[in-house]
PDB file of C-alpha atoms in Angstrom:
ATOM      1  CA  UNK A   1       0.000   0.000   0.000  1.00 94.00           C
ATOM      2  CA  UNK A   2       1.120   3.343  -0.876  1.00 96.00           C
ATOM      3  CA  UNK A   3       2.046   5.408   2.372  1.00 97.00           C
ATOM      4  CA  UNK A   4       2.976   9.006   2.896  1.00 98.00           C
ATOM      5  CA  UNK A   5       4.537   9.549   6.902  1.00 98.00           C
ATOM      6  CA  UNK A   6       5.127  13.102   7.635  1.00 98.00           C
ATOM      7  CA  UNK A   7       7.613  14.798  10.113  1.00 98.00           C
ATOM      8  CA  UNK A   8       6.156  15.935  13.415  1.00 98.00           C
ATOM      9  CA  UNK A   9       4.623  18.912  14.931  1.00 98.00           C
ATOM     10  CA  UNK A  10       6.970  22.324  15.026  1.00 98.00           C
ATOM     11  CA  UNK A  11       6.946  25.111  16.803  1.00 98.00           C
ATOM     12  CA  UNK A  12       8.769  28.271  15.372  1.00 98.00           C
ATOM     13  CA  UNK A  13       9.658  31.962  16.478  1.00 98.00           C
ATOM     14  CA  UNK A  14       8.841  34.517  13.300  1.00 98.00           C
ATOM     15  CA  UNK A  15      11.799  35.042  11.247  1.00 98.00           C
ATOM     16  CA  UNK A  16      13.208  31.008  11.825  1.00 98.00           C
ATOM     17  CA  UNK A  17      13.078  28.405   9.587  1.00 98.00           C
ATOM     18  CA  UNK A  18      10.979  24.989   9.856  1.00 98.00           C
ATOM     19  CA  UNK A  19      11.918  21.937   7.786  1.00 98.00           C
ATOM     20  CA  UNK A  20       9.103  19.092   6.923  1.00 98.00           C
ATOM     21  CA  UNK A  21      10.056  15.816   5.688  1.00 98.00           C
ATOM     22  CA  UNK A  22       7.379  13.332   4.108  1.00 98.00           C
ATOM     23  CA  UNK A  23       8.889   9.686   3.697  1.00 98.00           C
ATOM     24  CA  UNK A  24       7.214   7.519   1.019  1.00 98.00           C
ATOM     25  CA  UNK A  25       6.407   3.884   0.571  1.00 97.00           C
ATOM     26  CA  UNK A  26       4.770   1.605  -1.913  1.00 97.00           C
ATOM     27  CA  UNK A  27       5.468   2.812  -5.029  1.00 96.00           C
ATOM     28  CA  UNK A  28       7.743   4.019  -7.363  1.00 96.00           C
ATOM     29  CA  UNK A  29       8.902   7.257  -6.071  1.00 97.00           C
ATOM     30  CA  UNK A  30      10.619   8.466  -9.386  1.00 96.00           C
ATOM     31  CA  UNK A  31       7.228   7.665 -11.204  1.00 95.00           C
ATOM     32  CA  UNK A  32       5.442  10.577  -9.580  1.00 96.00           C
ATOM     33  CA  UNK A  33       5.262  13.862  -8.326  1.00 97.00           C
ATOM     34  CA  UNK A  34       4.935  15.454  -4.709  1.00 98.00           C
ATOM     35  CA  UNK A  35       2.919  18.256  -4.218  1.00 98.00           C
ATOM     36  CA  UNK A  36       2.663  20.438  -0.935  1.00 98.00           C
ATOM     37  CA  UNK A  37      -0.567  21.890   0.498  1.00 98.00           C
ATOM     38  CA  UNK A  38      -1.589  23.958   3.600  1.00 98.00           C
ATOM     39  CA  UNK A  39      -4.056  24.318   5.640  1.00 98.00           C
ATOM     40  CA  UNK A  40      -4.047  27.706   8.049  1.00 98.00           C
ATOM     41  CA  UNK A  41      -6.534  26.795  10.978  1.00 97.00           C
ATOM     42  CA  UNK A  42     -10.011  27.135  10.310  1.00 96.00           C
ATOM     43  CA  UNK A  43      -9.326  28.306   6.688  1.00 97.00           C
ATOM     44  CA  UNK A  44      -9.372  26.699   2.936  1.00 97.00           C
ATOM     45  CA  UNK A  45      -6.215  24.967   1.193  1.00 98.00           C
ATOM     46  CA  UNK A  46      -3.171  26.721  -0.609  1.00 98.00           C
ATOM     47  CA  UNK A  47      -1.361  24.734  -3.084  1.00 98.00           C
ATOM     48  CA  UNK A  48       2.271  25.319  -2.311  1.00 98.00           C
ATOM     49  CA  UNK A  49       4.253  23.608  -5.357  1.00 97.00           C
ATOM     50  CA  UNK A  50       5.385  20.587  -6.307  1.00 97.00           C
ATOM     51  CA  UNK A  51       8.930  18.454  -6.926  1.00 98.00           C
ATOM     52  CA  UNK A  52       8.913  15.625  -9.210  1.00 97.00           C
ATOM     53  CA  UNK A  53      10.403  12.421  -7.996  1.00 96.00           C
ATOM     54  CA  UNK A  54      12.153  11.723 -11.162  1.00 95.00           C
ATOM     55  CA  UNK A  55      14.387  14.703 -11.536  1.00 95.00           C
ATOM     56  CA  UNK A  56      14.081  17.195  -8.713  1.00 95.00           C
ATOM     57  CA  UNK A  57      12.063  19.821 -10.995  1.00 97.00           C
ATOM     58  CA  UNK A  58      10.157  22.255  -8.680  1.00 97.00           C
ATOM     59  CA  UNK A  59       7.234  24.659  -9.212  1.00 97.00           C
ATOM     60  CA  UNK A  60       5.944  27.028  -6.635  1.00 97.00           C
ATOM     61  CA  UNK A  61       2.917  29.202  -6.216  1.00 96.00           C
ATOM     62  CA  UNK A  62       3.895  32.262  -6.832  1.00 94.00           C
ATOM     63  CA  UNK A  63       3.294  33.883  -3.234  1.00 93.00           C
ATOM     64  CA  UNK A  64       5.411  31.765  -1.391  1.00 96.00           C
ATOM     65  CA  UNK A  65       8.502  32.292  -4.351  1.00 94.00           C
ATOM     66  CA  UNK A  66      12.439  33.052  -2.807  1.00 95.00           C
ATOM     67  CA  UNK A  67      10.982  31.944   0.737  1.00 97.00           C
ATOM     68  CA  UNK A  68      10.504  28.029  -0.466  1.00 98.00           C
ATOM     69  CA  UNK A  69      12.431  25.227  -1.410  1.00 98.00           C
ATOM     70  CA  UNK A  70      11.237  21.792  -1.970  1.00 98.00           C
ATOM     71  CA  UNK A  71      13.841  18.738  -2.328  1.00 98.00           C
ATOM     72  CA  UNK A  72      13.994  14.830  -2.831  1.00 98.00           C
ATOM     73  CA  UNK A  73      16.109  12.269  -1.970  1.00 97.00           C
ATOM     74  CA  UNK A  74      15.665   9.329  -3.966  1.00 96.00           C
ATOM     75  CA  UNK A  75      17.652   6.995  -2.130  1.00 96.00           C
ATOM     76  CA  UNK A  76      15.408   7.117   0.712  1.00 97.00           C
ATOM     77  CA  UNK A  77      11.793   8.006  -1.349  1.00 98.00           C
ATOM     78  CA  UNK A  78      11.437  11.355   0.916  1.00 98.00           C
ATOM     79  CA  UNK A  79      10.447  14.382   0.057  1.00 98.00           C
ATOM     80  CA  UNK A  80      10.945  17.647   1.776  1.00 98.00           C
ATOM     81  CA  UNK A  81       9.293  21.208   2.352  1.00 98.00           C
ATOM     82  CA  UNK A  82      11.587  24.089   3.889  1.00 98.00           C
ATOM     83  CA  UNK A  83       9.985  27.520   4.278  1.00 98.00           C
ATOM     84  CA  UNK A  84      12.138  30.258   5.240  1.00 98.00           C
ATOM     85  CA  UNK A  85      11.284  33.408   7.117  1.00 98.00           C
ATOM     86  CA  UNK A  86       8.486  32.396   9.167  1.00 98.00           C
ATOM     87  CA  UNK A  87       5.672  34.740   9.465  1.00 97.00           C
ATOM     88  CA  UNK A  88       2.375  33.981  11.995  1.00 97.00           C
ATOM     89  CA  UNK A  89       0.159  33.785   9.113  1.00 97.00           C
ATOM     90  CA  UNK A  90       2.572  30.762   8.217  1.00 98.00           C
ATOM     91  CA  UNK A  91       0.921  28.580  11.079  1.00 98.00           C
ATOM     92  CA  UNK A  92      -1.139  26.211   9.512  1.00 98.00           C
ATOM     93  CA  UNK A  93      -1.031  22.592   8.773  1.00 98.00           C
ATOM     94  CA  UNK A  94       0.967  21.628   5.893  1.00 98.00           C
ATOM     95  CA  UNK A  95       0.339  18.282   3.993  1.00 98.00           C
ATOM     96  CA  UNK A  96       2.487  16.330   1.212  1.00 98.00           C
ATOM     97  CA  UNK A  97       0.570  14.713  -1.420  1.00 98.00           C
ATOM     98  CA  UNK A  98       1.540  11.591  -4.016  1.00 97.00           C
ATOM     99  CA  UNK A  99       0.352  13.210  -7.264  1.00 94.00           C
ATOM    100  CA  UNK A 100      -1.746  11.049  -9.916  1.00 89.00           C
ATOM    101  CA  UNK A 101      -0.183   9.981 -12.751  1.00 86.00           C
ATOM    102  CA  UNK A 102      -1.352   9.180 -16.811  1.00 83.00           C
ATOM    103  CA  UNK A 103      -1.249   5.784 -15.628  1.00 86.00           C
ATOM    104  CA  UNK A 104      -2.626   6.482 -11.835  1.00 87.00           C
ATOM    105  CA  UNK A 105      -5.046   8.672 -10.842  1.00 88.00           C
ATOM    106  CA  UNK A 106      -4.809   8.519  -6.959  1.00 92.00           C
ATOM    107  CA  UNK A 107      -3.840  10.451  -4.938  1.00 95.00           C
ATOM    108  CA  UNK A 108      -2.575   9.739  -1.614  1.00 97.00           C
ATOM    109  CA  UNK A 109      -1.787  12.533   1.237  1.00 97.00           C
ATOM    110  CA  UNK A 110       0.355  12.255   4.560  1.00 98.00           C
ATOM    111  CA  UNK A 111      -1.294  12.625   8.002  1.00 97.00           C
ATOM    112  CA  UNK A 112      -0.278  16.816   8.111  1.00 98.00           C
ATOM    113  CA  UNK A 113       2.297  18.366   9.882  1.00 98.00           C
ATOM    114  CA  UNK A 114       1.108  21.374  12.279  1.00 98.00           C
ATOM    115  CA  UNK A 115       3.561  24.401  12.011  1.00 98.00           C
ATOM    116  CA  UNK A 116       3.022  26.653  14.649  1.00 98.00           C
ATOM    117  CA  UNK A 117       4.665  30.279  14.567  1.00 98.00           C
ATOM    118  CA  UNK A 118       4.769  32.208  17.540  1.00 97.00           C
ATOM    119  CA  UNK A 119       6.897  34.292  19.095  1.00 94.00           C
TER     120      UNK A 119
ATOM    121  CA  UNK B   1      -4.088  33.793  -8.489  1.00 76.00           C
ATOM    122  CA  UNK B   2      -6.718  34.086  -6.612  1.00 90.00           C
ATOM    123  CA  UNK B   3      -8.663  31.412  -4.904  1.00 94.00           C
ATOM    124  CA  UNK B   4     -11.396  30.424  -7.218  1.00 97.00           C
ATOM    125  CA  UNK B   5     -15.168  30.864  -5.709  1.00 98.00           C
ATOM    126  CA  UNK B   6     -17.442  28.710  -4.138  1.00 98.00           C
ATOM    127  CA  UNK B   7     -20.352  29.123  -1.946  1.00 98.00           C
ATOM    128  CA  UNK B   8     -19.642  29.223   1.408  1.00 97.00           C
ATOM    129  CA  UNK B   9     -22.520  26.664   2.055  1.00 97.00           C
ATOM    130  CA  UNK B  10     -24.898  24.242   0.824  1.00 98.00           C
ATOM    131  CA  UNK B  11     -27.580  21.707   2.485  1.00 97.00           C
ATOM    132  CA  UNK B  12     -29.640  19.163   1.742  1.00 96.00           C
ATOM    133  CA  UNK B  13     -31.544  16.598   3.005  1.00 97.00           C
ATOM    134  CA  UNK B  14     -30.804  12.569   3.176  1.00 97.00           C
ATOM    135  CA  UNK B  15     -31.771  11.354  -0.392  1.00 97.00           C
ATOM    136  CA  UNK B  16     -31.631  14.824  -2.048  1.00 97.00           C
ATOM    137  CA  UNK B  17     -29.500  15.904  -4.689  1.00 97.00           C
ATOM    138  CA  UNK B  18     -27.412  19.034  -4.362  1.00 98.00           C
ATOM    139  CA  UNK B  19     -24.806  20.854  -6.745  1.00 98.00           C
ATOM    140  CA  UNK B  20     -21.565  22.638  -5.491  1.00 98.00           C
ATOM    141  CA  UNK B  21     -20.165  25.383  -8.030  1.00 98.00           C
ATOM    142  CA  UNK B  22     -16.886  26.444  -8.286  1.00 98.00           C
ATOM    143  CA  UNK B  23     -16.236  29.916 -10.190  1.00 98.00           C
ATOM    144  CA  UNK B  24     -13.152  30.765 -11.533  1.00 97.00           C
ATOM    145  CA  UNK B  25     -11.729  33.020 -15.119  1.00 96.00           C
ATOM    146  CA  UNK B  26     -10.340  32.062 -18.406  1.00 93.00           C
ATOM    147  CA  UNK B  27      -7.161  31.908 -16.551  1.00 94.00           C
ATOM    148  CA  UNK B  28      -7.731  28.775 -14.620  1.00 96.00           C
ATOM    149  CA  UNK B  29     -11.428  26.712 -14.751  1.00 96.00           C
ATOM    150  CA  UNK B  30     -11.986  28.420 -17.996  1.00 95.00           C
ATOM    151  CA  UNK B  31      -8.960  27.256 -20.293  1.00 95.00           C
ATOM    152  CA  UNK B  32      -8.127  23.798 -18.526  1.00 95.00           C
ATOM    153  CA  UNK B  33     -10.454  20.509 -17.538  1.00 94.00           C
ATOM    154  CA  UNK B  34      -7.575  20.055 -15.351  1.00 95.00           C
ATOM    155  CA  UNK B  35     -10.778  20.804 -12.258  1.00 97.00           C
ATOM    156  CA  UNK B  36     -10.492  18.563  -8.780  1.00 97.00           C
ATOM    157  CA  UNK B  37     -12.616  18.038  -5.912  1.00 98.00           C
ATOM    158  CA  UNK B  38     -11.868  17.437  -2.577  1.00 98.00           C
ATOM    159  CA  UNK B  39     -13.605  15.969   0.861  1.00 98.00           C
ATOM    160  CA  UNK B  40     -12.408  16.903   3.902  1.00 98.00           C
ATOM    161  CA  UNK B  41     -14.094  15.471   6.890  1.00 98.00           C
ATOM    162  CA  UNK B  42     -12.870  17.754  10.020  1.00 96.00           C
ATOM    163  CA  UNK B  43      -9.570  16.939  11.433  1.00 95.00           C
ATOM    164  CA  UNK B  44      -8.566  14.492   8.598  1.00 96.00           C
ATOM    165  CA  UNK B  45      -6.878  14.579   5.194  1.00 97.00           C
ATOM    166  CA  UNK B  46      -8.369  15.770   1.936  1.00 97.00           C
ATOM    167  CA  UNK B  47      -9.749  13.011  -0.321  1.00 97.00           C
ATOM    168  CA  UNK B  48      -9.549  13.043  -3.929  1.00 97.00           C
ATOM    169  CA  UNK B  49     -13.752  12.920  -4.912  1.00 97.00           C
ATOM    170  CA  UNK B  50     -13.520  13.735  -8.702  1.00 97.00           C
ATOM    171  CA  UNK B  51     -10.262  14.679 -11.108  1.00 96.00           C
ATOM    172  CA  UNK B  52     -10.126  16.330 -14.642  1.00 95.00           C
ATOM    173  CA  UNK B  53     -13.056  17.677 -14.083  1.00 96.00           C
ATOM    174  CA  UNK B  54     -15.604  14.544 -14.384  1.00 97.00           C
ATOM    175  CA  UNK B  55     -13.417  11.417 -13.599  1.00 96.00           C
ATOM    176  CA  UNK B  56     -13.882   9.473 -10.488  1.00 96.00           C
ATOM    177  CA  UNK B  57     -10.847   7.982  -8.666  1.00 94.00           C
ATOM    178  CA  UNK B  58     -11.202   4.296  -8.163  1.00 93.00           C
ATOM    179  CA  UNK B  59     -13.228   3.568  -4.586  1.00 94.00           C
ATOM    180  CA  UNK B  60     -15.708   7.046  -5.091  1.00 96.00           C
ATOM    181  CA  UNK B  61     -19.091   6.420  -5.320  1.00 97.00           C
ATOM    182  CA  UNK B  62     -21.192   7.026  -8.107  1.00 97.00           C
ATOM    183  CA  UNK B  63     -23.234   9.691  -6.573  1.00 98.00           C
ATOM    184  CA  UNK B  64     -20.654  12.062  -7.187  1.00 98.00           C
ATOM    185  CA  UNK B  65     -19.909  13.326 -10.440  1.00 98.00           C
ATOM    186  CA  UNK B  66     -18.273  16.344 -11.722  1.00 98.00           C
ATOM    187  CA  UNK B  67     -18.895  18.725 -14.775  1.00 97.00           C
ATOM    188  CA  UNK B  68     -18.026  21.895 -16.206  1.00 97.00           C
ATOM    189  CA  UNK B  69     -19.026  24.913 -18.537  1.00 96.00           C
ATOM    190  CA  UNK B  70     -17.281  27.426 -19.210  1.00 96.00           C
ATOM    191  CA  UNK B  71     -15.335  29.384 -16.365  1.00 97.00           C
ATOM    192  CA  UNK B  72     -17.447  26.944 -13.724  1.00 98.00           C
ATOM    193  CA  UNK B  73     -17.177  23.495 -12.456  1.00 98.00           C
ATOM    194  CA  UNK B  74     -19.867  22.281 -10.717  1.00 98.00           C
ATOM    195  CA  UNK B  75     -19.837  18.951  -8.177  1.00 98.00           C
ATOM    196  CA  UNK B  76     -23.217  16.974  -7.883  1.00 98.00           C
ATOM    197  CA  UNK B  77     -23.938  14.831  -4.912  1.00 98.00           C
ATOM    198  CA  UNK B  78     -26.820  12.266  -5.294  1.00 98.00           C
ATOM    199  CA  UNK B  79     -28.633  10.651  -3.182  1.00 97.00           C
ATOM    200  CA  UNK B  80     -27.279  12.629  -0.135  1.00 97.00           C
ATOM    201  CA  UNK B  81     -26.397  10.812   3.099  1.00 97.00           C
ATOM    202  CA  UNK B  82     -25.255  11.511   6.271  1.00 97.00           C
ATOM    203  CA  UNK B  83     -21.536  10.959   5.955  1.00 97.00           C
ATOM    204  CA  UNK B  84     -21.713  13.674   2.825  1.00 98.00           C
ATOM    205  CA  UNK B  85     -21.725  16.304   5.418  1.00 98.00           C
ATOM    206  CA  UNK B  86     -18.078  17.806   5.419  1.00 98.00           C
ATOM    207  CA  UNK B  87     -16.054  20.599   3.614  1.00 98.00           C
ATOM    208  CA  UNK B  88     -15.542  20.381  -0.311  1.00 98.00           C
ATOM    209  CA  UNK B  89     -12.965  22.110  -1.872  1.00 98.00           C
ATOM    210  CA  UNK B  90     -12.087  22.346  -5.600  1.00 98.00           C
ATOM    211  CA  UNK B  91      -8.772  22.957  -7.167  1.00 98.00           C
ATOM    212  CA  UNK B  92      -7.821  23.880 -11.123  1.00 97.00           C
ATOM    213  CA  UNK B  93      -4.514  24.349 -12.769  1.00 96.00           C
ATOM    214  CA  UNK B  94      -3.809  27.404 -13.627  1.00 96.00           C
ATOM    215  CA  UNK B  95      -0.837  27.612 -16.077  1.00 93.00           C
ATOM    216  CA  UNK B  96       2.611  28.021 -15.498  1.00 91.00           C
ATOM    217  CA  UNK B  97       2.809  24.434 -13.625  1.00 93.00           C
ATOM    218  CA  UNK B  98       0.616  26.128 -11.018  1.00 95.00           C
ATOM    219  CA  UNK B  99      -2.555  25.346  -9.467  1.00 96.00           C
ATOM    220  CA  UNK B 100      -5.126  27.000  -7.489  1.00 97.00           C
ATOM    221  CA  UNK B 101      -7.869  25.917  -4.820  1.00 98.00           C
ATOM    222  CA  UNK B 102     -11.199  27.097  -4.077  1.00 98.00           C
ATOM    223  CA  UNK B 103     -12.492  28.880  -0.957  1.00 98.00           C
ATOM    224  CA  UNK B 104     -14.445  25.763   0.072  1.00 98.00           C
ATOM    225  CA  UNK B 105     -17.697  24.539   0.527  1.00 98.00           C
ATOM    226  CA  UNK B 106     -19.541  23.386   3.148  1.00 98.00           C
ATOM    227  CA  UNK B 107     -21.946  20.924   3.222  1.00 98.00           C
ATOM    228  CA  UNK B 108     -24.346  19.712   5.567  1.00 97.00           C
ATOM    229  CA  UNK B 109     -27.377  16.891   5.432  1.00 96.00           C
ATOM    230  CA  UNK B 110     -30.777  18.398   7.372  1.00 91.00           C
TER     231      UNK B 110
END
């Protein structure tokens, strides 16, 4: 079965820097993309970007451009969200997601990952 | 890009039929049938409920289906039961590799 485990729950001053890993199982992880959603509590979803598995290729929404990076490392099938710069309105829930494919269209999510920043 | 527009509620009753919309511009909903839907129960995980813009996943139910026209997609809930109530959310690509979500929907069975 195809499983997405996410990093645990952070707590971060404004201005820091909070990595979130999301380690993948059951598939192919080259054969897919990641993609990286948020939650901010009590609001709707942001799409955040995505990293493909196969070659590292990123795409970010364009709000959150110069303060995110997302990376991969294939050897162990994880992928990872770093957001830079911390801001309050950055405390929200933040959720990795196994992209369809041509050939698959589920989609599978990780449990979340609550970012809280306060100072 | 702004989040695309849905209402911020809709109910029904057990059995009914109900239709969420989902408003967007010739810059996302309008130029792509790259349109998804999402359940979210509270506290859990979004679930994928329809993709380019009428498919169903493997596992979803029949009583959902999705369609579109023009700049609006539009999710359809048949039959409505109890475990329907939650918060729907749809998402459309919106060039440039990007994609955008809508404010959400939520639903509840009277």
């Amino acid at each position: 079965q195809v499983h997405l485990v996410q990093s645990g729950a952070e707590v971060k001053k404004p201005g820091a820097s909070v990595k979130v890993s999301c380690e993948t199982s059951g598939y192919t992880f080259t054969s897919y993309h990641i993609t990286w959603v948020r939650q901010a509590p009590g609001q709707g979803l942001e799409w955040m970007g995505r990293i493909s598995g196969y070659n590292g290729n990123t795409d970010y929404a364009q709000g959150l451009q110069g303060r995110i990076t997302m990376t991969t490392d294939k050897s162990t099938s994880t992928a990872f969200m770093e957001l830079k710069s911390l801001r309050s309105d950055d405390t929200a829930v933040y959720y990795c997601v196994r992209d369809s494919n041509y050939y698959d269209p589920r989609e599978f999510w990780g449990q979340g990952t609550l970012v809280t920043v306060s100072s | 890009q702004s989040a695309l527009t849905q209402p911020a509620s809709v109910s029904g009753s057990p059995g009914q039929s109900i239709t969420l919309s989902c408003t967007g511009s010739t810059s996302n909903v309008g130029s792509y049938n790259l349109v998804s839907w999402y359940q979210q129960h509270p506290g859990k995980a979004p679930k994928l409920m329809i993709y380019e813009a009428t498919k169903r996943p493997p596992g979803i139910s029949d009583r959902f289906s999705g369609s579109k026209s023009g700049n609006t997609a539009s999710l359809t809930i048949s039959g409505l039961q109890p475990e329907d109530e939650a918060d729907y959310y749809c998402c459309s690509y919106a060039g440039g590799s990007t994609y955008v979500f809508g404010t959400g929907t939520v639903v509840s069975v009277l």
